[in-house]
Amino acid sequence: SQTIHQWPATLVQPVGSPLSLECTVEGTSNPNLYWYRQAAGRGLQLLFYSVGIGQISSEVPQNLSASRPQDRQFILSSKKLLLSDSGFYLCAWSSEGSQPQHFGDGTRLSIL
Amino acid sequence: GENVEQHPSTLSVQEGDSAVIKCTYSDSASNYFPWYKQELGKRPQLIIDIRSNVGEKKDQRIAVTLNKTAKHFSLHITETQPEDSAVYFCAAEGFQKLVFGTGTRLLVSP
């Protein structure tokens, strides 16, 4: 069966520090991969998605970037975090756009 | 591109009552409509989905209906229980992604 792993579960970072969140999927090949951010009490904001290695689509311009160095690995990065980057970051995968997305457990990021 | 609107934003019911959450979408080419439940501090989890070739789908106490002509779909929860309290998100198929509604906070009071 397929599983999705996200780490770390929680992260506290100072303003201006770099960020790297990693997501990996097991049990499937060539998945679509997604990064979402969720502010407290708010909806799901799609940040990036990828339909293949090296293919990244950005939904919202900001100081974040994403990379997909391997088929089942998706990384979210920032060179300098802002206070507004705080939130709950969720990675998800699907077999294609018209199929269910399955979410990881998320990373709760606090910026101080 | 696809746009999804979801109502109400908050819904309070008594245990045992029914709850209905409604969503509308804009892209008539969309054919896939999932619903997710997110408990506090947890990840969203798929609870039911429907495709455009059917008008209704049921799974125990939850059901989803789809009206393609009117471009709206609804989640129905019968005999609500306190453990149904959560945020529910609808979504519609976009290009290589899902477009989510803004969520409905359902509170079921004992």
Short mmCIF file of C-alpha atoms in Angstrom, two decimals:
data_model
loop_
_atom_site.label_atom_id
_atom_site.label_comp_id
_atom_site.label_asym_id
_atom_site.label_seq_id
_atom_site.Cartn_x
_atom_site.Cartn_y
_atom_site.Cartn_z
CA SER A 1 0.00 0.00 0.00
CA GLN A 2 1.01 3.61 -0.48
CA THR A 3 2.30 5.76 2.37
CA ILE A 4 3.40 9.36 2.59
CA HIS A 5 5.93 10.68 5.07
CA GLN A 6 6.53 14.27 6.10
CA TRP A 7 9.06 15.61 8.53
CA PRO A 8 9.61 17.22 10.88
CA ALA A 9 6.22 17.26 12.64
CA THR A 10 6.91 20.60 14.30
CA LEU A 11 9.49 23.27 13.66
CA VAL A 12 10.29 26.58 15.30
CA GLN A 13 12.50 28.89 13.27
CA PRO A 14 13.68 32.50 13.63
CA VAL A 15 12.77 35.12 11.05
CA GLY A 16 15.33 35.20 8.25
CA SER A 17 16.46 31.60 8.70
CA PRO A 18 16.32 29.02 5.88
CA LEU A 19 13.78 26.23 5.59
CA SER A 20 13.72 22.75 4.18
CA LEU A 21 10.70 20.45 4.53
CA GLU A 22 10.78 17.02 2.98
CA CYS A 23 8.05 14.71 1.80
CA THR A 24 8.43 11.19 0.46
CA VAL A 25 5.92 8.73 -0.93
CA GLU A 26 6.25 4.95 -0.89
CA GLY A 27 4.41 2.25 -2.79
CA THR A 28 3.68 4.12 -5.99
CA SER A 29 5.59 5.50 -8.95
CA ASN A 30 5.33 8.80 -10.81
CA PRO A 31 2.82 10.34 -8.40
CA ASN A 32 1.54 13.90 -8.61
CA LEU A 33 2.89 15.72 -5.54
CA TYR A 34 1.49 18.80 -3.82
CA TRP A 35 2.50 21.28 -1.11
CA TYR A 36 -0.26 23.14 0.77
CA ARG A 37 -0.16 25.69 3.54
CA GLN A 38 -2.94 26.14 6.06
CA ALA A 39 -3.06 29.17 8.34
CA ALA A 40 -4.74 28.66 11.71
CA GLY A 41 -8.48 28.18 11.23
CA ARG A 42 -8.24 28.71 7.50
CA GLY A 43 -8.49 26.72 4.27
CA LEU A 44 -5.97 24.85 2.16
CA GLN A 45 -3.74 27.07 0.04
CA LEU A 46 -1.99 25.20 -2.78
CA LEU A 47 1.62 26.37 -3.00
CA PHE A 48 3.27 24.05 -5.54
CA TYR A 49 2.56 20.89 -7.43
CA SER A 50 4.63 18.53 -9.53
CA VAL A 51 3.64 15.95 -12.13
CA GLY A 52 7.17 14.59 -12.61
CA ILE A 53 10.84 14.85 -11.68
CA GLY A 54 12.07 18.42 -12.10
CA GLN A 55 8.59 19.69 -13.05
CA ILE A 56 7.29 22.30 -10.61
CA SER A 57 4.22 24.49 -10.94
CA SER A 58 3.91 27.46 -8.61
CA GLU A 59 0.48 28.61 -7.57
CA VAL A 60 1.32 31.57 -5.37
CA PRO A 61 4.36 33.85 -5.79
CA GLN A 62 6.23 34.14 -2.52
CA ASN A 63 9.59 33.49 -0.93
CA LEU A 64 9.13 29.73 -1.02
CA SER A 65 10.38 27.28 -3.64
CA ALA A 66 9.91 23.60 -4.30
CA SER A 67 12.01 20.90 -5.90
CA ARG A 68 11.50 17.31 -6.90
CA PRO A 69 14.93 15.70 -7.15
CA GLN A 70 13.58 12.14 -7.22
CA ASP A 71 10.34 10.55 -8.37
CA ARG A 72 8.88 10.21 -4.87
CA GLN A 73 10.56 13.09 -3.08
CA PHE A 74 9.22 16.62 -2.83
CA ILE A 75 11.03 19.38 -0.97
CA LEU A 76 9.77 22.80 0.12
CA SER A 77 12.44 25.42 0.76
CA SER A 78 12.99 29.02 1.68
CA LYS A 79 16.19 31.04 1.86
CA LYS A 80 14.79 33.53 4.40
CA LEU A 81 11.64 32.90 6.39
CA LEU A 82 9.10 35.63 7.07
CA LEU A 83 6.67 35.83 9.97
CA SER A 84 3.87 35.27 7.46
CA ASP A 85 5.33 31.86 6.59
CA SER A 86 3.98 30.41 9.83
CA GLY A 87 1.38 27.72 9.33
CA PHE A 88 0.59 24.07 8.89
CA TYR A 89 2.34 22.66 5.81
CA LEU A 90 0.83 19.63 4.19
CA CYS A 91 2.23 17.42 1.48
CA ALA A 92 -0.13 15.29 -0.62
CA TRP A 93 0.07 12.81 -3.47
CA SER A 94 -2.30 11.47 -6.09
CA SER A 95 -1.95 9.13 -9.04
CA GLU A 96 -3.27 11.89 -11.31
CA GLY A 97 -5.28 15.09 -11.16
CA SER A 98 -8.68 13.41 -11.27
CA GLN A 99 -7.90 11.00 -8.44
CA PRO A 100 -8.05 11.40 -4.64
CA GLN A 101 -5.25 13.24 -2.94
CA HIS A 102 -3.77 11.66 0.15
CA PHE A 103 -2.21 13.94 2.73
CA GLY A 104 0.79 13.52 4.98
CA ASP A 105 0.59 14.31 8.70
CA GLY A 106 1.87 17.85 8.15
CA THR A 107 4.54 20.09 9.63
CA ARG A 108 3.53 22.82 12.02
CA LEU A 109 5.92 25.73 11.41
CA SER A 110 6.23 28.61 13.84
CA ILE A 111 8.33 31.64 13.02
CA LEU A 112 9.67 33.72 15.90
CA GLY B 1 -9.62 27.95 -14.08
CA GLU B 2 -11.83 26.17 -11.61
CA ASN B 3 -13.38 28.09 -8.69
CA VAL B 4 -15.18 26.41 -5.79
CA GLU B 5 -17.48 28.11 -3.29
CA GLN B 6 -18.59 26.39 -0.09
CA HIS B 7 -21.43 27.20 2.32
CA PRO B 8 -22.01 27.57 5.17
CA SER B 9 -18.72 28.45 6.80
CA THR B 10 -20.02 27.27 10.18
CA LEU B 11 -22.79 24.80 10.97
CA SER B 12 -24.05 23.88 14.43
CA VAL B 13 -26.45 20.97 14.90
CA GLN B 14 -27.76 18.84 17.73
CA GLU B 15 -26.70 15.22 17.93
CA GLY B 16 -28.99 13.10 15.78
CA ASP B 17 -29.87 15.91 13.39
CA SER B 18 -28.83 15.98 9.73
CA ALA B 19 -26.20 18.32 8.32
CA VAL B 20 -25.90 19.54 4.74
CA ILE B 21 -22.92 21.35 3.24
CA LYS B 22 -23.13 22.79 -0.25
CA CYS B 23 -20.54 23.62 -2.88
CA THR B 24 -20.68 25.18 -6.31
CA TYR B 25 -18.03 25.00 -9.01
CA SER B 26 -17.37 26.96 -12.16
CA ASP B 27 -15.70 24.62 -14.68
CA SER B 28 -18.23 22.43 -16.45
CA ALA B 29 -15.35 20.14 -17.54
CA SER B 30 -14.72 19.01 -13.94
CA ASN B 31 -15.66 15.36 -13.40
CA TYR B 32 -14.36 14.50 -9.95
CA PHE B 33 -15.58 15.87 -6.61
CA PRO B 34 -14.10 14.62 -3.30
CA TRP B 35 -14.96 15.59 0.25
CA TYR B 36 -12.42 15.74 3.07
CA LYS B 37 -12.79 15.80 6.85
CA GLN B 38 -10.14 17.52 8.95
CA GLU B 39 -10.12 17.11 12.69
CA LEU B 40 -8.33 19.69 14.81
CA GLY B 41 -4.58 19.54 14.27
CA LYS B 42 -4.81 16.58 11.91
CA ARG B 43 -4.45 16.04 8.18
CA PRO B 44 -7.47 16.19 5.86
CA GLN B 45 -8.86 12.72 5.16
CA LEU B 46 -10.99 11.68 2.22
CA ILE B 47 -14.45 10.61 3.38
CA ILE B 48 -16.37 10.26 0.12
CA ASP B 49 -16.09 11.25 -3.52
CA ILE B 50 -18.29 11.29 -6.59
CA ARG B 51 -17.72 11.36 -10.32
CA SER B 52 -19.86 13.07 -12.90
CA ASN B 53 -21.36 9.85 -14.25
CA VAL B 54 -23.45 9.39 -11.07
CA GLY B 55 -25.84 11.70 -9.30
CA GLU B 56 -25.60 10.32 -5.77
CA LYS B 57 -23.33 8.14 -3.68
CA LYS B 58 -23.85 6.88 -0.14
CA ASP B 59 -21.59 5.39 2.49
CA GLN B 60 -23.42 4.60 5.72
CA ARG B 61 -24.39 7.96 7.27
CA ILE B 62 -22.80 10.15 4.62
CA ALA B 63 -23.94 10.83 1.09
CA VAL B 64 -22.95 13.14 -1.70
CA THR B 65 -25.20 14.45 -4.46
CA LEU B 66 -24.12 16.07 -7.70
CA ASN B 67 -26.09 18.29 -10.06
CA LYS B 68 -23.91 18.82 -13.14
CA THR B 69 -26.42 21.07 -14.84
CA ALA B 70 -26.46 23.50 -11.94
CA LYS B 71 -22.78 22.85 -11.13
CA HIS B 72 -23.28 22.15 -7.49
CA PHE B 73 -22.71 19.22 -5.15
CA SER B 74 -23.59 18.61 -1.53
CA LEU B 75 -22.52 16.53 1.44
CA HIS B 76 -25.25 15.07 3.62
CA ILE B 77 -24.56 13.63 7.06
CA THR B 78 -27.46 11.91 8.80
CA GLU B 79 -27.81 11.04 12.49
CA THR B 80 -24.89 13.28 13.39
CA GLN B 81 -22.65 12.32 16.30
CA PRO B 82 -20.20 14.42 18.34
CA GLU B 83 -17.31 12.73 16.55
CA ASP B 84 -18.57 14.23 13.28
CA SER B 85 -17.41 17.61 14.62
CA ALA B 86 -14.62 18.77 12.29
CA VAL B 87 -13.92 20.99 9.30
CA TYR B 88 -15.18 19.64 6.00
CA PHE B 89 -13.71 20.64 2.64
CA CYS B 90 -15.22 20.05 -0.77
CA ALA B 91 -13.06 20.02 -3.88
CA ALA B 92 -13.41 19.89 -7.63
CA GLU B 93 -11.05 18.58 -10.26
CA GLY B 94 -8.83 21.19 -11.86
CA PHE B 95 -5.94 20.72 -14.27
CA GLN B 96 -3.62 18.21 -12.57
CA LYS B 97 -4.87 19.37 -9.15
CA LEU B 98 -7.88 19.74 -6.90
CA VAL B 99 -9.46 23.11 -6.18
CA PHE B 100 -10.72 23.23 -2.60
CA GLY B 101 -13.57 25.12 -1.04
CA THR B 102 -12.93 27.30 1.97
CA GLY B 103 -14.23 24.74 4.47
CA THR B 104 -17.22 24.30 6.79
CA ARG B 105 -16.76 23.97 10.53
CA LEU B 106 -19.37 21.48 11.77
CA LEU B 107 -20.13 21.40 15.48
CA VAL B 108 -22.34 18.61 16.78
CA SER B 109 -23.61 19.24 20.28
CA PRO B 110 -24.60 16.30 22.53
#
